[in-house]
mmCIF file of C-alpha atoms in Angstrom:
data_model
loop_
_atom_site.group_PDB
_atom_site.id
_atom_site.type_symbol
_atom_site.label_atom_id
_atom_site.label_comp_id
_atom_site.label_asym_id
_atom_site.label_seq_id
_atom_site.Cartn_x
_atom_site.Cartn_y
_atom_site.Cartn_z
ATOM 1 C CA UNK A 125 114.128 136.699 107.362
ATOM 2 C CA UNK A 126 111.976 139.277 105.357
ATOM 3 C CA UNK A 127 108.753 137.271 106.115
ATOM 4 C CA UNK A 128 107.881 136.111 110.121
ATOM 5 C CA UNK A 129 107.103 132.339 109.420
ATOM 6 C CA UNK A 130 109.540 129.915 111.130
ATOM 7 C CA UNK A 131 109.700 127.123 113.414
ATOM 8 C CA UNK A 132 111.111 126.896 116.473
ATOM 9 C CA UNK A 133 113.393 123.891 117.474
ATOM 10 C CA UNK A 134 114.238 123.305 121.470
ATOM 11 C CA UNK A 135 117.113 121.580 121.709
ATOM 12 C CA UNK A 136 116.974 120.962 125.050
ATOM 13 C CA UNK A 137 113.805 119.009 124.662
ATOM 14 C CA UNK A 138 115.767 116.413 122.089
ATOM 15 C CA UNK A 139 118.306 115.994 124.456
ATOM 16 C CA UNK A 140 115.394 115.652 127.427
ATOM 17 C CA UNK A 141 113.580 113.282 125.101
ATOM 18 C CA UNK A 142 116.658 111.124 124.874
ATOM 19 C CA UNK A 143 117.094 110.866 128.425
ATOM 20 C CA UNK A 144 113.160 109.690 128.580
ATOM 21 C CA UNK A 145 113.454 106.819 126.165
ATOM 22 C CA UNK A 146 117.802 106.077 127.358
ATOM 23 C CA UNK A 147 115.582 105.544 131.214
ATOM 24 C CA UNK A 148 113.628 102.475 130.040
ATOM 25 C CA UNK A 149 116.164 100.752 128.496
ATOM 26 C CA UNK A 150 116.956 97.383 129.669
ATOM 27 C CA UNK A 151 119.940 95.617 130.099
ATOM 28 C CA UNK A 152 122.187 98.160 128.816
ATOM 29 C CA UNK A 153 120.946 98.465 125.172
ATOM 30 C CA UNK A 154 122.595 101.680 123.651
ATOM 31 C CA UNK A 155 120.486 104.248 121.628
ATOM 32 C CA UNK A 156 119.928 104.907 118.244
ATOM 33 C CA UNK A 157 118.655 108.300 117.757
ATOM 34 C CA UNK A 158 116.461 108.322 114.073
ATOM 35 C CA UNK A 159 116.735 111.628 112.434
ATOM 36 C CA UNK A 160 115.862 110.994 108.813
ATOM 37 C CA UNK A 161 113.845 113.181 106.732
ATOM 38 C CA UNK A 162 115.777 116.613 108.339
ATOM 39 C CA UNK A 163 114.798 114.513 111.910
ATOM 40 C CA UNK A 164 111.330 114.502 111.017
ATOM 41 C CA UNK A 165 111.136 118.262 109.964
ATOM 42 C CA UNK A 166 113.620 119.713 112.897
ATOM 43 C CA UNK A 167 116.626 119.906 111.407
ATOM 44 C CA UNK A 168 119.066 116.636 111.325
ATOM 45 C CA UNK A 169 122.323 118.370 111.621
ATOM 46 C CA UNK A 170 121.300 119.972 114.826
ATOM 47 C CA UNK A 171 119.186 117.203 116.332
ATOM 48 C CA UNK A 172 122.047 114.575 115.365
ATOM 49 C CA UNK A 173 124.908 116.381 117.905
ATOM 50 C CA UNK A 174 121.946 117.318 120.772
ATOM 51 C CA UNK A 175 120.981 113.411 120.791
ATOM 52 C CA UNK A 176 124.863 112.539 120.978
ATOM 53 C CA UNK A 177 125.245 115.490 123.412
ATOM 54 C CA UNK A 178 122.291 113.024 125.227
ATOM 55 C CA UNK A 179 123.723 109.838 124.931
ATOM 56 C CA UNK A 180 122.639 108.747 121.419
ATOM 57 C CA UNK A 181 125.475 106.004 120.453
ATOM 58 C CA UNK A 182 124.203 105.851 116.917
ATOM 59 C CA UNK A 183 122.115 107.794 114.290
ATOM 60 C CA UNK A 184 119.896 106.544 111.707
ATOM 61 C CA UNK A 185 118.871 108.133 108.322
ATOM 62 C CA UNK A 186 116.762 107.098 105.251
ATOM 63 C CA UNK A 187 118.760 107.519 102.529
ATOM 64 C CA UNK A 188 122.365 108.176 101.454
ATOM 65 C CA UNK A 189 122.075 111.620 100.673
ATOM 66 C CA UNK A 190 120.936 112.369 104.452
ATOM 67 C CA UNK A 191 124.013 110.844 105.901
ATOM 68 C CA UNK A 192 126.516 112.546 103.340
ATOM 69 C CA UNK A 193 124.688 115.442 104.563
ATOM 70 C CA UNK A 194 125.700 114.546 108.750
ATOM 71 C CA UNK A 195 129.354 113.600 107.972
ATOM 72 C CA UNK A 196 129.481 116.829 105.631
ATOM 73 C CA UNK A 197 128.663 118.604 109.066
ATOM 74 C CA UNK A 198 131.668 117.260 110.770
ATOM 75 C CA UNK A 199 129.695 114.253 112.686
ATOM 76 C CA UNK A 200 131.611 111.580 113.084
ATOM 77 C CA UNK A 201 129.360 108.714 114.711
ATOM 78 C CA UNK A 202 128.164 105.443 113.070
ATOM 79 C CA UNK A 203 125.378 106.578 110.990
ATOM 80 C CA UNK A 204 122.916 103.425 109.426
ATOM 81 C CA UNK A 205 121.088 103.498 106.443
ATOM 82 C CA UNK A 206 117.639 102.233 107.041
ATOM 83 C CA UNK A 207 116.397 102.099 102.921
ATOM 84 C CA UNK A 208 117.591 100.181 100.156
ATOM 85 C CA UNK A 209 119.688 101.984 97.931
ATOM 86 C CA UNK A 210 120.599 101.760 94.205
ATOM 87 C CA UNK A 211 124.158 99.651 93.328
ATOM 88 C CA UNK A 212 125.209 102.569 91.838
ATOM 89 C CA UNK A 213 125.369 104.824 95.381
ATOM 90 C CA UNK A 214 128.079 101.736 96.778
ATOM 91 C CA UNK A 215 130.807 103.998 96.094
ATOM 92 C CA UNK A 216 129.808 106.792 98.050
ATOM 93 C CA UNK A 217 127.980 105.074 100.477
ATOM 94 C CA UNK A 218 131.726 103.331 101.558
ATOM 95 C CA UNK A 219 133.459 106.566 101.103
ATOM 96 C CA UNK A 220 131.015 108.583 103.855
ATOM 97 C CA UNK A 221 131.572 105.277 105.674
ATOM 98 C CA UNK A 222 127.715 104.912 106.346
ATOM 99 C CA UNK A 223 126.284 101.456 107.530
ATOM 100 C CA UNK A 224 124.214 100.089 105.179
ATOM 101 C CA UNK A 225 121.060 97.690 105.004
ATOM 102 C CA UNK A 226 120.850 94.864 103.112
ATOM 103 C CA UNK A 227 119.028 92.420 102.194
ATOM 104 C CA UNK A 228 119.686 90.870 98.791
ATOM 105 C CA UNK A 229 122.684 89.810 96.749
ATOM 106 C CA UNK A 230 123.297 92.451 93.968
ATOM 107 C CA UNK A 231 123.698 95.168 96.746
ATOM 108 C CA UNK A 232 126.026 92.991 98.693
ATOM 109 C CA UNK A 233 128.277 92.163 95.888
ATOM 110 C CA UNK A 234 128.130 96.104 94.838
ATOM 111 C CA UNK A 235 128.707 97.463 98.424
ATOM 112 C CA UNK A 236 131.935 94.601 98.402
ATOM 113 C CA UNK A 237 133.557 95.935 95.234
ATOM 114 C CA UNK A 238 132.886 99.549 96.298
ATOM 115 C CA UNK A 239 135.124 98.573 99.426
ATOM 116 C CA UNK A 240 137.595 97.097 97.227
ATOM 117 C CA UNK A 241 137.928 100.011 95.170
ATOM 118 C CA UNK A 242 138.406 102.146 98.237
ATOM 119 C CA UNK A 243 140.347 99.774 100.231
ATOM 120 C CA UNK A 244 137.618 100.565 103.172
ATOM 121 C CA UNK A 245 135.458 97.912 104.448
ATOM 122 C CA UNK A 246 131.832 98.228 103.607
ATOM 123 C CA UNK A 247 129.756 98.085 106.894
ATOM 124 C CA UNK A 248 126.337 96.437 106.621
ATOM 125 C CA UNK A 249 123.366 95.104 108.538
ATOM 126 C CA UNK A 250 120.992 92.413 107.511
ATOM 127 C CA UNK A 251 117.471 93.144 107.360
ATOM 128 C CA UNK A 252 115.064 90.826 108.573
ATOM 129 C CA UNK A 253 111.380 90.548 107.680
ATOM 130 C CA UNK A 254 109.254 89.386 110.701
ATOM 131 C CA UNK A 255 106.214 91.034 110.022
ATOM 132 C CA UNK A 256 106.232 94.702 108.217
ATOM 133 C CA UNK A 257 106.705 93.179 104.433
ATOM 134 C CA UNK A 258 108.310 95.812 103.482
ATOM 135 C CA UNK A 259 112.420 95.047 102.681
ATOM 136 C CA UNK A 260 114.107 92.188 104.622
ATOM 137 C CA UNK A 261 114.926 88.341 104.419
ATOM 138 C CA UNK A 262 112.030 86.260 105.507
ATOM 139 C CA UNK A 263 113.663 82.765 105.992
ATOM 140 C CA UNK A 264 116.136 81.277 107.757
ATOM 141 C CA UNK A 265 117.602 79.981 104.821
ATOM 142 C CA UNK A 266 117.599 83.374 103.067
ATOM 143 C CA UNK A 267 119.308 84.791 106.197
ATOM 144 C CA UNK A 268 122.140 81.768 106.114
ATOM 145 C CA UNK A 269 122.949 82.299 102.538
ATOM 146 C CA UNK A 270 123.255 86.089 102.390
ATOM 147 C CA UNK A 271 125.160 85.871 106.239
ATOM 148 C CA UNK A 272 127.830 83.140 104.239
ATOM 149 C CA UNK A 273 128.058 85.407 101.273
ATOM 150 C CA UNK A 274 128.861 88.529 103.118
ATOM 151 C CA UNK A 275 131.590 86.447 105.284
ATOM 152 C CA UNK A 276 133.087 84.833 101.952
ATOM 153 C CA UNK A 277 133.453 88.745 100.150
ATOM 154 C CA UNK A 278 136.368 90.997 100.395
ATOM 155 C CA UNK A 279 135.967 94.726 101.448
ATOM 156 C CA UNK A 280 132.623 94.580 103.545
ATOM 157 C CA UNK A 281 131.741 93.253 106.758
ATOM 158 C CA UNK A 282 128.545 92.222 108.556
ATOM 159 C CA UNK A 283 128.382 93.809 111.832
ATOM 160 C CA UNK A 284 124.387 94.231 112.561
ATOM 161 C CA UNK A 285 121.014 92.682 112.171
ATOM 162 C CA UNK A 286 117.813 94.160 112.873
ATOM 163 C CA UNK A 287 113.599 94.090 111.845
ATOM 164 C CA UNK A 288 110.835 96.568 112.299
ATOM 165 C CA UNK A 289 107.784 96.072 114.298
ATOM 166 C CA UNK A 290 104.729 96.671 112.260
ATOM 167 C CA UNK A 291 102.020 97.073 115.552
ATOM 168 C CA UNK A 292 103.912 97.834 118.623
ATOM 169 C CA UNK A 293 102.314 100.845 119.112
ATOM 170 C CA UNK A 294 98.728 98.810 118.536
ATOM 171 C CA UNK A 295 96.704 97.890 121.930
ATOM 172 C CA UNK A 296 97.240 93.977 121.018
ATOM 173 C CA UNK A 297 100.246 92.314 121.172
ATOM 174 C CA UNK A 298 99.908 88.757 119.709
ATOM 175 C CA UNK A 299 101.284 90.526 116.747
ATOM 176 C CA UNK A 300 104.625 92.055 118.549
ATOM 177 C CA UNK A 301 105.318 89.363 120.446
ATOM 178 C CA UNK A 302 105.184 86.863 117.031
ATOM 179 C CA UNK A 303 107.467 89.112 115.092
ATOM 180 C CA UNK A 304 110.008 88.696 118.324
ATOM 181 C CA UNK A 305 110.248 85.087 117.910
ATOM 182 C CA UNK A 306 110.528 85.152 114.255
ATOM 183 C CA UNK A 307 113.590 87.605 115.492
ATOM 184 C CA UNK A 308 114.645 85.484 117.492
ATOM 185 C CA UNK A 309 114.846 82.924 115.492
ATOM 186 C CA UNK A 310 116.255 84.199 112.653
ATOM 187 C CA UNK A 311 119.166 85.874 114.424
ATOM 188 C CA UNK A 312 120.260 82.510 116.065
ATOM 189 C CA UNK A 313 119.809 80.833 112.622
ATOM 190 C CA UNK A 314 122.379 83.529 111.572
ATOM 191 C CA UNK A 315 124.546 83.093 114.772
ATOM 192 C CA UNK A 316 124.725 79.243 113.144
ATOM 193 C CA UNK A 317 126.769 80.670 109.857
ATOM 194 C CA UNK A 318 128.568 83.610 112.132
ATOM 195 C CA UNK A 319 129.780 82.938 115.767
ATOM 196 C CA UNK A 320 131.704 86.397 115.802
ATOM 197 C CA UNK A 321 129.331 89.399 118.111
ATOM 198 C CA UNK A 322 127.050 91.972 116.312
ATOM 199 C CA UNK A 323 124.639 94.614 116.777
ATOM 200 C CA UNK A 324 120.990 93.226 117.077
ATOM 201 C CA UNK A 325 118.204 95.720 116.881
ATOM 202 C CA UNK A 326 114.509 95.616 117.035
ATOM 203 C CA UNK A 327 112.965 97.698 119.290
ATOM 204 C CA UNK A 328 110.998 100.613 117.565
ATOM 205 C CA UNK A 329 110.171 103.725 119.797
ATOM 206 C CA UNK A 330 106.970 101.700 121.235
ATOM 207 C CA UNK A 331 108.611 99.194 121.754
ATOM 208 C CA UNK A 332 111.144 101.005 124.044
ATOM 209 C CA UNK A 333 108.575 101.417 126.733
ATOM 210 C CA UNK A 334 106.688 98.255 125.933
ATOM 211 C CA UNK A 335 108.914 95.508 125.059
ATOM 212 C CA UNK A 336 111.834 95.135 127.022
ATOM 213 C CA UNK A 337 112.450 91.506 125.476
ATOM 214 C CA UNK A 338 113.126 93.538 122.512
ATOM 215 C CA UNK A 339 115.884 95.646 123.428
ATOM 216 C CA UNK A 340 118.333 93.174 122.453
ATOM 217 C CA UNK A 341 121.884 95.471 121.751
ATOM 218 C CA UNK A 342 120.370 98.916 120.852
ATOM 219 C CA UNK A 343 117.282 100.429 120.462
ATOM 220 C CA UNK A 344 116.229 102.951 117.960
ATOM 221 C CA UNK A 345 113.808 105.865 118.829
ATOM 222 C CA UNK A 346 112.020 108.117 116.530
ATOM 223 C CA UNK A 347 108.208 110.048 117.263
ATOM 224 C CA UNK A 348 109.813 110.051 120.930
ATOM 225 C CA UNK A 349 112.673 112.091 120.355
ATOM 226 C CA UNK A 350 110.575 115.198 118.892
ATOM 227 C CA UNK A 351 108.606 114.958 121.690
ATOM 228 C CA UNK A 352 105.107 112.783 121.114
ATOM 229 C CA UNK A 353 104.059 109.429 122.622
ATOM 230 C CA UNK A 354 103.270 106.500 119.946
ATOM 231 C CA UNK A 355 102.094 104.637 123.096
ATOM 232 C CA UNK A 356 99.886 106.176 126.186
ATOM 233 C CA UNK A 357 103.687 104.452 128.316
ATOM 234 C CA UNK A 358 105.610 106.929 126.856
ATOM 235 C CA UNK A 359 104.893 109.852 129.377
ATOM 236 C CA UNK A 360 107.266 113.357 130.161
ATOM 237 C CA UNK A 361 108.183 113.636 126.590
ATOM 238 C CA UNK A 362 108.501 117.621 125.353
ATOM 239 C CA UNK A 363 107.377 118.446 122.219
ATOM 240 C CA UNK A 364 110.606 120.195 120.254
ATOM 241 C CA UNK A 365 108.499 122.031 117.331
ATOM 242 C CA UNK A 366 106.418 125.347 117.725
ATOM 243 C CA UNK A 367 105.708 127.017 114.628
ATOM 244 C CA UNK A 368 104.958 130.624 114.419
ATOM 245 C CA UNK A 369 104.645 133.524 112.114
ATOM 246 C CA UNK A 370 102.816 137.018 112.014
ATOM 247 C CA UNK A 371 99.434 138.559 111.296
ATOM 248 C CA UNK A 372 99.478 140.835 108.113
ATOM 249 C CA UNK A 373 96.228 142.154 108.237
ATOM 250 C CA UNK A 374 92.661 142.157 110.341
ATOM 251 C CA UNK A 375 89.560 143.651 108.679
ATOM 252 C CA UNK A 376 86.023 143.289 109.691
ATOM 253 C CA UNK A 377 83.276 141.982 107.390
ATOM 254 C CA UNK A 378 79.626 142.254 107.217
ATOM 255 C CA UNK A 379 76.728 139.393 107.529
ATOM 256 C CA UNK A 380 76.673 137.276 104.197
ATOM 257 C CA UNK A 381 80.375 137.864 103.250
ATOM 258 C CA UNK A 382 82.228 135.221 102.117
ATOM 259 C CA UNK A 383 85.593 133.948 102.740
ATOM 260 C CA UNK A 384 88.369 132.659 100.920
ATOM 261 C CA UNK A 385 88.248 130.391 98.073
ATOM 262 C CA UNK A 386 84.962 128.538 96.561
ATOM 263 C CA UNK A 387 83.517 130.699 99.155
ATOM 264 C CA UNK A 388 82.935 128.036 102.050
ATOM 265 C CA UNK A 389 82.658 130.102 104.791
ATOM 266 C CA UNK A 390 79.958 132.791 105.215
ATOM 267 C CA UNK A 391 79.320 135.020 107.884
ATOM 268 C CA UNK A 392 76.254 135.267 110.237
ATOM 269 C CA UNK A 393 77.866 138.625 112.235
ATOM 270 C CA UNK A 394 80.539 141.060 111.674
ATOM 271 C CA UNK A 395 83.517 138.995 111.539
ATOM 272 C CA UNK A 396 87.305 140.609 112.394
ATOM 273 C CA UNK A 397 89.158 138.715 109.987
ATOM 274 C CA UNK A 398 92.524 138.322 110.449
ATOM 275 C CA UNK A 399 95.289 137.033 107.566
ATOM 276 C CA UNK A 400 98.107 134.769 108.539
ATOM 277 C CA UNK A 401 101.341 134.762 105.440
ATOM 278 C CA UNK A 402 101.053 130.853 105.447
ATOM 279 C CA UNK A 403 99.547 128.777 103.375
ATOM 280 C CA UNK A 404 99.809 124.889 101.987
ATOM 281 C CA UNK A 405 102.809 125.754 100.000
ATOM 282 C CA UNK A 406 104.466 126.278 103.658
ATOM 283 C CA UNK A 407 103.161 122.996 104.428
ATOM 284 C CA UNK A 408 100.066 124.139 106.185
ATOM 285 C CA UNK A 409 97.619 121.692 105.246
ATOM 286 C CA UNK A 410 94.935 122.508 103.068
ATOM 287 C CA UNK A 411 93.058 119.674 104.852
ATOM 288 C CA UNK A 412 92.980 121.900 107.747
ATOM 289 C CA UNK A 413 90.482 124.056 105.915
ATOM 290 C CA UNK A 414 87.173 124.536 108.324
ATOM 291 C CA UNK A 415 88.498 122.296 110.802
ATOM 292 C CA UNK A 416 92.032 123.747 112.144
ATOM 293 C CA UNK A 417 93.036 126.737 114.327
ATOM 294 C CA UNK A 418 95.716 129.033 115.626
ATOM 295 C CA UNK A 419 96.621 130.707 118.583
ATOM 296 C CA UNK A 420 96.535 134.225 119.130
ATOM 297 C CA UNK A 421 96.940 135.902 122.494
ATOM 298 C CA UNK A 422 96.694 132.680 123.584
ATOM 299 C CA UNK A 423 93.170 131.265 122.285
ATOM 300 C CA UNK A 424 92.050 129.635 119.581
ATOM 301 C CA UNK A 425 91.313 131.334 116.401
ATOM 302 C CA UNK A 426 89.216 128.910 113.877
ATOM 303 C CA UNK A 427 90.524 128.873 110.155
ATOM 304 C CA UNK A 428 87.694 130.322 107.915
ATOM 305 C CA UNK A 429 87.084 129.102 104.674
ATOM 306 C CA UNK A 430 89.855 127.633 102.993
ATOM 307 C CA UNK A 431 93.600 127.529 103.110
ATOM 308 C CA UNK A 432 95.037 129.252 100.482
ATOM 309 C CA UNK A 433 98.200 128.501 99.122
ATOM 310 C CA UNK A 434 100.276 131.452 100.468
ATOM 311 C CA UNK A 435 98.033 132.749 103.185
ATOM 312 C CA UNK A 436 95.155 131.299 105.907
ATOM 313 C CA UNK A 437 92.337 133.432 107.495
ATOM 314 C CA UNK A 438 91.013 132.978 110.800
ATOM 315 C CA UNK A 439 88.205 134.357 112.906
ATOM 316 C CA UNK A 440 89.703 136.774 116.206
ATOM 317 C CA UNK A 441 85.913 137.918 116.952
ATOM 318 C CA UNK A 442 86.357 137.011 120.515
ATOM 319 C CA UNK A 443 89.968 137.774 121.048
ATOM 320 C CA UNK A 444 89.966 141.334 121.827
ATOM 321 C CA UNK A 445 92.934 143.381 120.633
ATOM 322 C CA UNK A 446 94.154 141.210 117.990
ATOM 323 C CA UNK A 447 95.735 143.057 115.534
ATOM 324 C CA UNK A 448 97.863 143.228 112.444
ATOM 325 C CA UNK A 449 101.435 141.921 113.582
ATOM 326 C CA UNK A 450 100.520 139.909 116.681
ATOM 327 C CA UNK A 451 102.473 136.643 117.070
ATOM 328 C CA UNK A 452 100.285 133.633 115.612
ATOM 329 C CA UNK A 453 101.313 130.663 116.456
ATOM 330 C CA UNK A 454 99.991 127.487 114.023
ATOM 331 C CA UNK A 455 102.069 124.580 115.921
ATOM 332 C CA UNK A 456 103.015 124.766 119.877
ATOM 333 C CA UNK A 457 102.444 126.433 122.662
ATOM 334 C CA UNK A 458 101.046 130.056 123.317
ATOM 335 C CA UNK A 459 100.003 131.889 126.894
ATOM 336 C CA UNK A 460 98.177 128.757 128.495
ATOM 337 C CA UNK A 461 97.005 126.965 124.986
ATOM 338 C CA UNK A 462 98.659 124.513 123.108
ATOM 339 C CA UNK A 463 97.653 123.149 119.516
ATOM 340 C CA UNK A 464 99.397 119.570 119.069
ATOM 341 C CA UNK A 465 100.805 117.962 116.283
ATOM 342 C CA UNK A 466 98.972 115.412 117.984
ATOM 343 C CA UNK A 467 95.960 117.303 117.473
ATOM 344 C CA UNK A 468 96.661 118.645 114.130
ATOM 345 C CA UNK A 469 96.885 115.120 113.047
ATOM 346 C CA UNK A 470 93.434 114.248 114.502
ATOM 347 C CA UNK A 471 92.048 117.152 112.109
ATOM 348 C CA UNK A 472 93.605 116.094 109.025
ATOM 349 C CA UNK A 473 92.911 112.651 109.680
ATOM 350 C CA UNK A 474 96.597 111.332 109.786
ATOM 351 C CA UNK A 475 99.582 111.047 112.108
ATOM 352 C CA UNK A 476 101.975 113.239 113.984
ATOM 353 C CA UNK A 477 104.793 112.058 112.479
ATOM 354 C CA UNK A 478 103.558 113.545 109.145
ATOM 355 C CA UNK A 479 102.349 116.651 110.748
ATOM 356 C CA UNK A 480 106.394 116.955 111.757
ATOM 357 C CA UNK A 481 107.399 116.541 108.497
ATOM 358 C CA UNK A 482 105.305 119.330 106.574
ATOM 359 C CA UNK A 483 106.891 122.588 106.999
ATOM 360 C CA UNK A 484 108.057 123.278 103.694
ATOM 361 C CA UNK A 485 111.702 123.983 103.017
ATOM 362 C CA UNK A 486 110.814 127.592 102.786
ATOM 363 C CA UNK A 487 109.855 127.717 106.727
ATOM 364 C CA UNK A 488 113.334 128.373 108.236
ATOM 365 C CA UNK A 489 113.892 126.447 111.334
ATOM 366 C CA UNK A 490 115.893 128.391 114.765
ATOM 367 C CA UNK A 491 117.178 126.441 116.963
ATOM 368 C CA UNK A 492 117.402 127.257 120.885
ATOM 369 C CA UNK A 493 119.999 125.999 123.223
ATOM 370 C CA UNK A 494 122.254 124.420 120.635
#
């Protein structure tokens, strides 16, 4: 590592995470640990075998390519494909024996012949629309006609059905609780076409600690197993990411100076000014320009001006000592202080989960207790 500027992954809070969300489950649901997009920034490899380590039945990814990418590792557990996917990825997507979603007839007749080719049965799960209008059968009818043409098609097999809950997380629940009887509904209209068991699925991470009616068969958790709440229920989680690099440099600078680009940030004292080797093309924000800050010696040091795309300054005034190669810390915990992803969110005006999900691929990730 020729440049200090990496994050930190515990495993140990994954696997504590798990145990969190695996606690509320009711009537013996299994778990579905989500770890697409590189687990939401923490590495999917590594979180995939601590969430099995934990309990985790089942993984989910996004794409294909992110659950070539597990059974390339050496994992071995059912691994479910939660986007729609091009006909032309049926081949591989049968030979890396990935469950797929469907929800239309082109990719069921592709993902059938791709079985046929490889003399493997293609594994699939309907996906039903109750609410999120995103991808998924609305009707009953839809859900009868796609069921029968799965059952009537050599070399794939049905064996789940699940939806997505657009507002669990949301303080009202008229919304929830319609989407469950739409569920409901359409999984006994399917149960009409196909007495034989499967997998039903609907509970989202809120819905873990807020919907037991939901559980159903499994239950798949995301935000929860990195360690934030989507719902005020969701209490003892650990946060798994704390990102941290190095200062390079700390100068003082007079009244009237200016910092940083355009500028923005002028100073009414001397200023110590130290320089942090991150910048938006690590994935820190240039949103967080004026608003953010970072730990060092554990308190707070305000970003000044704005983030460039390679480095950050921030004002260390008030922290006394703070010098060129102190530990910075720009996401977790340092001394008594914390900065959230949480919180980071609340200054860039988004969410945590795409706070997660913004270390660039040049921030090297080390993992602890794997």
């Amino acid at each position: 590592m020729q440049r200090v500027n990496y994050c930190e992954i515990d495993l140990d809070a994954i696997r504590h995470n798990v145990g969190v969300m695996r606690s509320h489950i009711a009537g013996g649901a299994a778990f579905l640990a989500v770890v697409k997009a590189n687990a939401y920034g923490h590495g999917a490899v590594q979180v995939a075998r601590a969430a099995l380590e934990a309990g985790a039945s089942m993984l989910a990814v996004a794409i294909p390519e992110e659950g070539i990418e597990l059974r390339r590792a050496g994992i071995d557990a059912p691994i479910l494909v939660l986007g729609g996917v091009e006909e032309a990825a049926a081949d591989a997507i049968v030979a890396a024996e990935l469950t797929q979603v469907v929800f239309d007839e082109a990719r069921i007749r592709a993902l059938s012949a791709a079985g046929v080719r490889l003399e493997r049965r293609a594994k699939v799960h309907l996906k039903l629309d109750t609410g999120m209008s995103r991808i998924g059968v609305r009707t009953a009818q839809e859900a009868q006609t796609l069921t029968r043409l799965i059952d009537s098609l050599p070399g794939i097999e049905l064996t789940g059905c699940f939806t997505h809950m657009a507002t669990a997380d949301e303080p009202f629940r008229e919304g929830t609780l319609d989407q469950i009887a739409r569920f409901e509904a359409l999984t006994a209209a399917i149960a009409q076409v196909h007495p034989a068991p499967i997998v039903r699925h609907a509970a989202n991470t809120a819905s873990i600690f807020r919907y037991p009616q939901a559980h159903y068969d499994m239950v798949r958790g995301g935000i929860a197993l990195y360690g934030y709440p989507p719902v005020p229920e969701a209490q003892g989680l650990w946060p798994a990411m704390r990102w941290v690099t190095r200062a390079v440099y700390v100068k003082t600078i007079a009244p009237g100076d200016q910092v940083s680009y355009g500028g923005t940030f002028t100073a009414s004292r001397d200023t110590r000014v130290m320089t942090v080797p991150v910048g938006y093309a690590d994935g820190y924000r240039r949103g967080l320009s004026g608003k953010g800050c970072v730990l060092v010696h554990g308190q707070r040091a305000p970003i000044l001006g704005r983030v460039c795309m390679d480095q950050v300054m921030v004002d260390v005034t008030d922290i006394p000592g703070a010098q060129t190669g102190d530990e910075v810390v720009l996401l977790g915990a340092q001394g008594d202080e914390c900065i959230s992803a949480q919180e980071m969110a609340d200054w860039l005006g988004t969410i945590s989960y795409e706070v997660l999900c913004s270390p660039s691929a040049r921030v090297p990730r080390v993992w602890l207790h794997a």
